[in-house]
C-alpha positions as a printed NumPy array, in Angstrom:
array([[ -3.603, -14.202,  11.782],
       [ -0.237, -15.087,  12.982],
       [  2.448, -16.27 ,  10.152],
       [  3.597, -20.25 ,   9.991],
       [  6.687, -21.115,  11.74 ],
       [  6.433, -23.659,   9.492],
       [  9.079, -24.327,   6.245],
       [  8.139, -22.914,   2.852],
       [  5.319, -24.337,   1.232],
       [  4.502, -24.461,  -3.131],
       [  2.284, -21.379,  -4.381],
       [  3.232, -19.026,  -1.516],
       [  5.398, -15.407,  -2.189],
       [  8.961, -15.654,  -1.098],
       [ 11.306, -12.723,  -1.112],
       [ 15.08 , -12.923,  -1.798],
       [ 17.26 , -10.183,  -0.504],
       [ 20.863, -10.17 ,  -2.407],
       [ 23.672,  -7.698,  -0.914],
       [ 24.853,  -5.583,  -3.225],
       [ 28.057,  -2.783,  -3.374],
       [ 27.747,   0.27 ,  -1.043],
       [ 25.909,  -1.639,   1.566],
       [ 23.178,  -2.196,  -0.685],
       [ 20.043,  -4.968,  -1.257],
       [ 18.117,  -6.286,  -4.44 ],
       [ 14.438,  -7.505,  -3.501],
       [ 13.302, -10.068,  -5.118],
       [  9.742, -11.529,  -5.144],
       [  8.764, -14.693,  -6.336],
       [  5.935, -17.324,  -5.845],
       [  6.841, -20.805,  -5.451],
       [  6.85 , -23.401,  -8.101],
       [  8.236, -26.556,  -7.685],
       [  9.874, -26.551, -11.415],
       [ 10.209, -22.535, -11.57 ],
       [ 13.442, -20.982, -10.905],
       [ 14.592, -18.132,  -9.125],
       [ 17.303, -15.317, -11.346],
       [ 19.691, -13.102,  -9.665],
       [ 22.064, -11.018, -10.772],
       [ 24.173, -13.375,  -8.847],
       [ 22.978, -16.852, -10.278],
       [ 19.709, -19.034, -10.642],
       [ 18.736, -20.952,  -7.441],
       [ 15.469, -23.609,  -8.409],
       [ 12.709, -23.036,  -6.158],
       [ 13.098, -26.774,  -5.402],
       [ 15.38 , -25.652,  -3.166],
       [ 13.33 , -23.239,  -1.245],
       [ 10.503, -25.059,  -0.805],
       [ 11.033, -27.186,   2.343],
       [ 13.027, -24.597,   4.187],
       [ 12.639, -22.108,   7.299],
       [ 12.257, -18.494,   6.137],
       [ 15.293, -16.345,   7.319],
       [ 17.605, -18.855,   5.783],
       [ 20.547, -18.348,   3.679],
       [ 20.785, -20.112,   0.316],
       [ 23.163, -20.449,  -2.073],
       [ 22.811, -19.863,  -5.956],
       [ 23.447, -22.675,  -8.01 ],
       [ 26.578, -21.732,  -9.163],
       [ 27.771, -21.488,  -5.37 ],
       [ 28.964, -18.105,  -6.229],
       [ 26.578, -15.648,  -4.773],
       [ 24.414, -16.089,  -1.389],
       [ 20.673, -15.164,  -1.377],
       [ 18.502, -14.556,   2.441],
       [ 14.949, -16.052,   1.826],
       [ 12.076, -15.267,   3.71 ],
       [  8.163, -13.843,   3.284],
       [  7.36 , -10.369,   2.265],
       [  5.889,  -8.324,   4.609],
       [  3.181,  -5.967,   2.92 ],
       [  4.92 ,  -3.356,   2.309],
       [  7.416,  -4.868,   0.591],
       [  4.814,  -7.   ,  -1.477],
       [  2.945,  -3.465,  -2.884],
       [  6.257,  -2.236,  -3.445],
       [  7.245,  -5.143,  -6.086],
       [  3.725,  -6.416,  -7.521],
       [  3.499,  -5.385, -10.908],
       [  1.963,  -2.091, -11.457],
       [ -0.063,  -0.109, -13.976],
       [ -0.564,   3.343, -12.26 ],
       [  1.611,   4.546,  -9.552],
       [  1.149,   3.069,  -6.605],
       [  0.456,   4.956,  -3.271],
       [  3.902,   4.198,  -1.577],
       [  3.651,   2.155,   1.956],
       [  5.223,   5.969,   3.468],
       [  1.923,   7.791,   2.682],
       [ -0.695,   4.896,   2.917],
       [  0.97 ,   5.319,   6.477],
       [  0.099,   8.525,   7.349],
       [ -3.841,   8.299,   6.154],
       [ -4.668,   5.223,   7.898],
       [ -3.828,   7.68 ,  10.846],
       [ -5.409,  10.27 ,   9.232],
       [ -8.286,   8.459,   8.742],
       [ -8.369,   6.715,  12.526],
       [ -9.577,   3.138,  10.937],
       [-11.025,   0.276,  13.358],
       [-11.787,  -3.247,  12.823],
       [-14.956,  -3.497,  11.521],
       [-15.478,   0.306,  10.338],
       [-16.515,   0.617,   6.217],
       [-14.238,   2.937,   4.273],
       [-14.59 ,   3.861,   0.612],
       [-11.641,   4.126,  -1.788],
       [-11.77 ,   6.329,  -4.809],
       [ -8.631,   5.174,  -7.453],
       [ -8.498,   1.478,  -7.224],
       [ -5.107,   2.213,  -9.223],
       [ -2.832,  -1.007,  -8.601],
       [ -4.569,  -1.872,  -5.615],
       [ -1.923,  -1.21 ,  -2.766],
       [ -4.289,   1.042,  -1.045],
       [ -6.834,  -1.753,  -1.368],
       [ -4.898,  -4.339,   0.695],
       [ -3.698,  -1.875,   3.073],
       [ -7.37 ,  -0.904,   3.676],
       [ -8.571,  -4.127,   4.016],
       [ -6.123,  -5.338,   6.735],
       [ -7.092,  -2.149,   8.405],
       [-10.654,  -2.887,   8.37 ],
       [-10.622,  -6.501,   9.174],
       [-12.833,  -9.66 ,   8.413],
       [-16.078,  -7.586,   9.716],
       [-14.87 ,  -4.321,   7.643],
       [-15.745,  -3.61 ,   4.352],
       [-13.869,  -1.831,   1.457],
       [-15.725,   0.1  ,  -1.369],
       [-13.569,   0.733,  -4.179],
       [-14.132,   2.287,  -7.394],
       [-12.204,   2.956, -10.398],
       [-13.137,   4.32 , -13.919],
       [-10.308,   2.578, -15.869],
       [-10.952,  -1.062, -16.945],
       [ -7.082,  -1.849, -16.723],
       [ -6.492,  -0.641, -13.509],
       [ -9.768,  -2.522, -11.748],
       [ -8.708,  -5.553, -13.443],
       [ -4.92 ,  -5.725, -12.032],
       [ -6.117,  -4.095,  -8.807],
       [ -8.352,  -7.203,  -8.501],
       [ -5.184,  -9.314,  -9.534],
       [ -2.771,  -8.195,  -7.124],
       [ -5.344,  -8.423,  -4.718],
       [ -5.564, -12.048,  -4.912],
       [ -2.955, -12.903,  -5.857],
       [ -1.763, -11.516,  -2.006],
       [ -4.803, -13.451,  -0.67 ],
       [ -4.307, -17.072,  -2.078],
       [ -0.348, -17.164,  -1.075],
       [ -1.152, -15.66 ,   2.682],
       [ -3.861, -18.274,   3.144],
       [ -1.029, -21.181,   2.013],
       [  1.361, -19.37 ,   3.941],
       [ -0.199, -18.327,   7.154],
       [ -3.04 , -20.051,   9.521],
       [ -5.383, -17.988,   8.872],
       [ -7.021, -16.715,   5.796],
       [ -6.5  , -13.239,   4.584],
       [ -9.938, -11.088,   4.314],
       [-12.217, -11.141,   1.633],
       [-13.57 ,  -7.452,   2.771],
       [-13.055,  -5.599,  -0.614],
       [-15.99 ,  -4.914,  -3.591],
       [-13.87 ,  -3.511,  -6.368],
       [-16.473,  -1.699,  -8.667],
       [-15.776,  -0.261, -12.073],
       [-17.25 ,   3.064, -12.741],
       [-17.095,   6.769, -12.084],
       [-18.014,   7.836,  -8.422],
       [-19.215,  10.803, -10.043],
       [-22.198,   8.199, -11.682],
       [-22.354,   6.685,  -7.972],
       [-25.111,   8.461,  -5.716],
       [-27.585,   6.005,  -5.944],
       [-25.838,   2.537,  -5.39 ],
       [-24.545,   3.95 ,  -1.616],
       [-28.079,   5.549,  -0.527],
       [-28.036,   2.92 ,   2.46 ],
       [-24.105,   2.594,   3.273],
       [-22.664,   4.524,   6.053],
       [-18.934,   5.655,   5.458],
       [-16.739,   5.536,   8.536],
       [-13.597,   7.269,   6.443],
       [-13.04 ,   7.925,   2.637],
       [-10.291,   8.301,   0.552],
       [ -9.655,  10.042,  -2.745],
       [ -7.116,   9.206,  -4.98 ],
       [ -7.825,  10.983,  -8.584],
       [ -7.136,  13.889, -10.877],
       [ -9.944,  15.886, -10.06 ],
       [-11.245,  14.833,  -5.819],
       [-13.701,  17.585,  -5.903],
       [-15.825,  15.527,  -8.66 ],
       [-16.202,  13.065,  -6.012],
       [-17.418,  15.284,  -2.399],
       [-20.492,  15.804,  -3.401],
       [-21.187,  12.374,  -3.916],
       [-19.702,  10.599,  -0.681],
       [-19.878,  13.572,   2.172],
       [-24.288,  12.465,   2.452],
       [-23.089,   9.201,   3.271],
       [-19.81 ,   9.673,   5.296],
       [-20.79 ,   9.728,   9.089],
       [-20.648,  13.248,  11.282],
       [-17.453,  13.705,  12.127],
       [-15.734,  11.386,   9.568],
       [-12.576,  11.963,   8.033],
       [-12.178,  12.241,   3.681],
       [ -8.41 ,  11.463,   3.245],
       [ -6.793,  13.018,  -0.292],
       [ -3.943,  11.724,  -2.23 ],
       [ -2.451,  14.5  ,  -4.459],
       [  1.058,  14.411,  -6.524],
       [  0.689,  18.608,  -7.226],
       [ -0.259,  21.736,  -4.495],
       [ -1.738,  23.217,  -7.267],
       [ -4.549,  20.324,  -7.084],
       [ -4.558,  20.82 ,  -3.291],
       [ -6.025,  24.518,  -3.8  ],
       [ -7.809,  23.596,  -6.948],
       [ -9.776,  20.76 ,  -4.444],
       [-10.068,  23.605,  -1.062],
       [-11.445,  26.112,  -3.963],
       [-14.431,  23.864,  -4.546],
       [-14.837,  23.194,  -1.216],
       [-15.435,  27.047,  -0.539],
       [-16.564,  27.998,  -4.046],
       [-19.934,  24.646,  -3.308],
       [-19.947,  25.846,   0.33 ],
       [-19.703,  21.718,   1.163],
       [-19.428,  20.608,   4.999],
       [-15.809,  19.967,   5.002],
       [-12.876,  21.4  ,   7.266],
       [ -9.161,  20.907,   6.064],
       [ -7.283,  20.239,   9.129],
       [ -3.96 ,  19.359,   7.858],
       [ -1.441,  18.922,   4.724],
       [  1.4  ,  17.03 ,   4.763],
       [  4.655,  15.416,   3.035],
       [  6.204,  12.668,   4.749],
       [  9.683,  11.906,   4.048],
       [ 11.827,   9.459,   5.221],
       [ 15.942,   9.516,   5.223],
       [ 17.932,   6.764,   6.192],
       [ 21.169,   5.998,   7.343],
       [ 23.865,   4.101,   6.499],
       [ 25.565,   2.781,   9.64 ],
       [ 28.791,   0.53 ,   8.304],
       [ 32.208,  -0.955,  10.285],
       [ 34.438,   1.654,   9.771],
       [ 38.567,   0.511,   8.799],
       [ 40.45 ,   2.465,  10.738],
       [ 40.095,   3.455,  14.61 ],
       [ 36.655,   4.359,  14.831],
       [ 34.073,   0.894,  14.94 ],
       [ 31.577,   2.266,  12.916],
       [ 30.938,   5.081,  10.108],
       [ 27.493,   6.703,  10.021],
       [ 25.79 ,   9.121,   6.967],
       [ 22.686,   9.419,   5.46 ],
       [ 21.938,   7.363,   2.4  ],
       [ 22.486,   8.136,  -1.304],
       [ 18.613,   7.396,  -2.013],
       [ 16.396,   9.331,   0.03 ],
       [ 12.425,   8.572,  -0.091],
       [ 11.104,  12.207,  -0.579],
       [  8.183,  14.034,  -2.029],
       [  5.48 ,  11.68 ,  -3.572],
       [  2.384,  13.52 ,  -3.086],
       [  0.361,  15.978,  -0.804],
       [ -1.746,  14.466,   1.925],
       [ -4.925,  16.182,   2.546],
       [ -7.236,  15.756,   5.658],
       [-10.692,  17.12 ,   5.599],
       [-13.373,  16.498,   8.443],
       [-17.147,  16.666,   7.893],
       [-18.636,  18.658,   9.971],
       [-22.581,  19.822,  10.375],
       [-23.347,  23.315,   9.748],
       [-24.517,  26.131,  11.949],
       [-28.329,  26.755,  11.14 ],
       [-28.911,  30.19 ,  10.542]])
């Protein structure tokens, strides 16, 4: 699905980027309303004024004071600024175990940790209109706004794109631990984990995850990370760890310098560092004895 080149339209997300001191940007997400209005820190500007106009323009608040860029949220940026109950899995480290996890179009992929549901959307792009998304939480409040922001993403893409987004996720409320029975006929092309306690959950999904597959982990401490390879060993269950990770990212600020060099270049004040521990493990079939 390609996006419109057409003008803003009424109940679609629009994101307003303000420049702030230090070479810095407020995000700002908002879904159109033709009587809503947008705050800044800079001034209101009515969303009468959006709607009707080409994303990438420039707008100015109402007060003429402060100037605001306008255009739709990639979605990243939409997972970033969705409102949240747990914390989310940040766009860095969904990243790295979509790779880990080598989706396709089509392939079926089962999500422990429904949390907020960024994974969820990230998954279900991945997947595509012939995939299918399995994901279960235990907490009532987090399946209910994972379900929200879900479509809530879904209903302004499909006003603001030609195409409609997906409808390739079951979100399913209860413990995974509980699950065996309901996936005795679904074959996993990738898992991933994203709970307290992952080990609770291998024994349930490694019958159904194909030969081969991958089971990507999500974990905030190292001390989890051995706690989780410690079951593995201590239950003897088919799974290799092939790799743990951090990713970190550091940018740069590259400004006009005053003097007689054009530009100035150092890394940024805010730095996106440690969030968790990313944990591949591979199924793999056993020697027979």
């Amino acid at each position: 699905a390609g996006p419109r080149s057409g003008p803003f339209r009424a109940g679609e997300l629009a994101l307003a980027e303000v420049r702030r001191k230090h070479n810095g940007t407020l995000k700002l997400l908002c879904r159109l309303a033709a009587e809503a209005v947008l705050s800044s820190p800079g001034g209101v500007l009515p969303h009468r004024d959006i709607i009707g106009q080409l994303p990438g323009q420039v707008l100015r608040t109402a007060d003429g004071k402060r100037t605001l860029l306008l255009r739709r949220p990639s979605l990243d940026e939409y997972v970033l600024l969705m409102p949240r109950g747990p914390t989310i899995a940040y766009p860095k480290d969904v990243s790295a175990l979509l790779m880990m996890m080598d989706i396709h179009p089509g392939d079926t992929v089962l999500e422990t940790g429904s949390g907020s549901g960024a994974m969820s959307l990230f998954l279900s792009r991945a997947v595509g209109p012939k995939g299918r998304v399995l994901s279960y939480e235990i907490r009532e409040d987090h399946h209910n706004l994972a379900k929200k922001n879900y479509r809530h993403w879904r209903s302004a893409w499909e006003i603001g794109h030609e195409d409609e987004w997906p409808d390739n996720v079951e979100f399913i409320l209860k413990d995974i631990s509980t699950a065996a029975a309901d996936m005795k006929s679904v074959t996993l092309d990738a898992v991933v984990l994203d709970m307290l306690n992952p080990q609770c959950a291998l024994p349930v999904v490694h019958p159904n995850l194909k030969q081969g597959g991958v089971c990507a982990v999500y974990l905030a401490n190292i001390t989890q990370v051995i706690d989780l390879l410690d079951s593995i060993r201590s239950c003897k269950l088919p799974f290799l760890c092939e790799r743990i990770i951090e990713v970190t990212h550091r940018s740069w600020s590259v400004l006009p310098a005053k003097l007689k060099l054009p530009y100035i270049a150092r890394p940024s004040h805010w730095q996106e560092a440690h969030s968790a521990f990313l944990t591949k493990l591979r199924k793999f079939r056993p020697l027979l004895s």
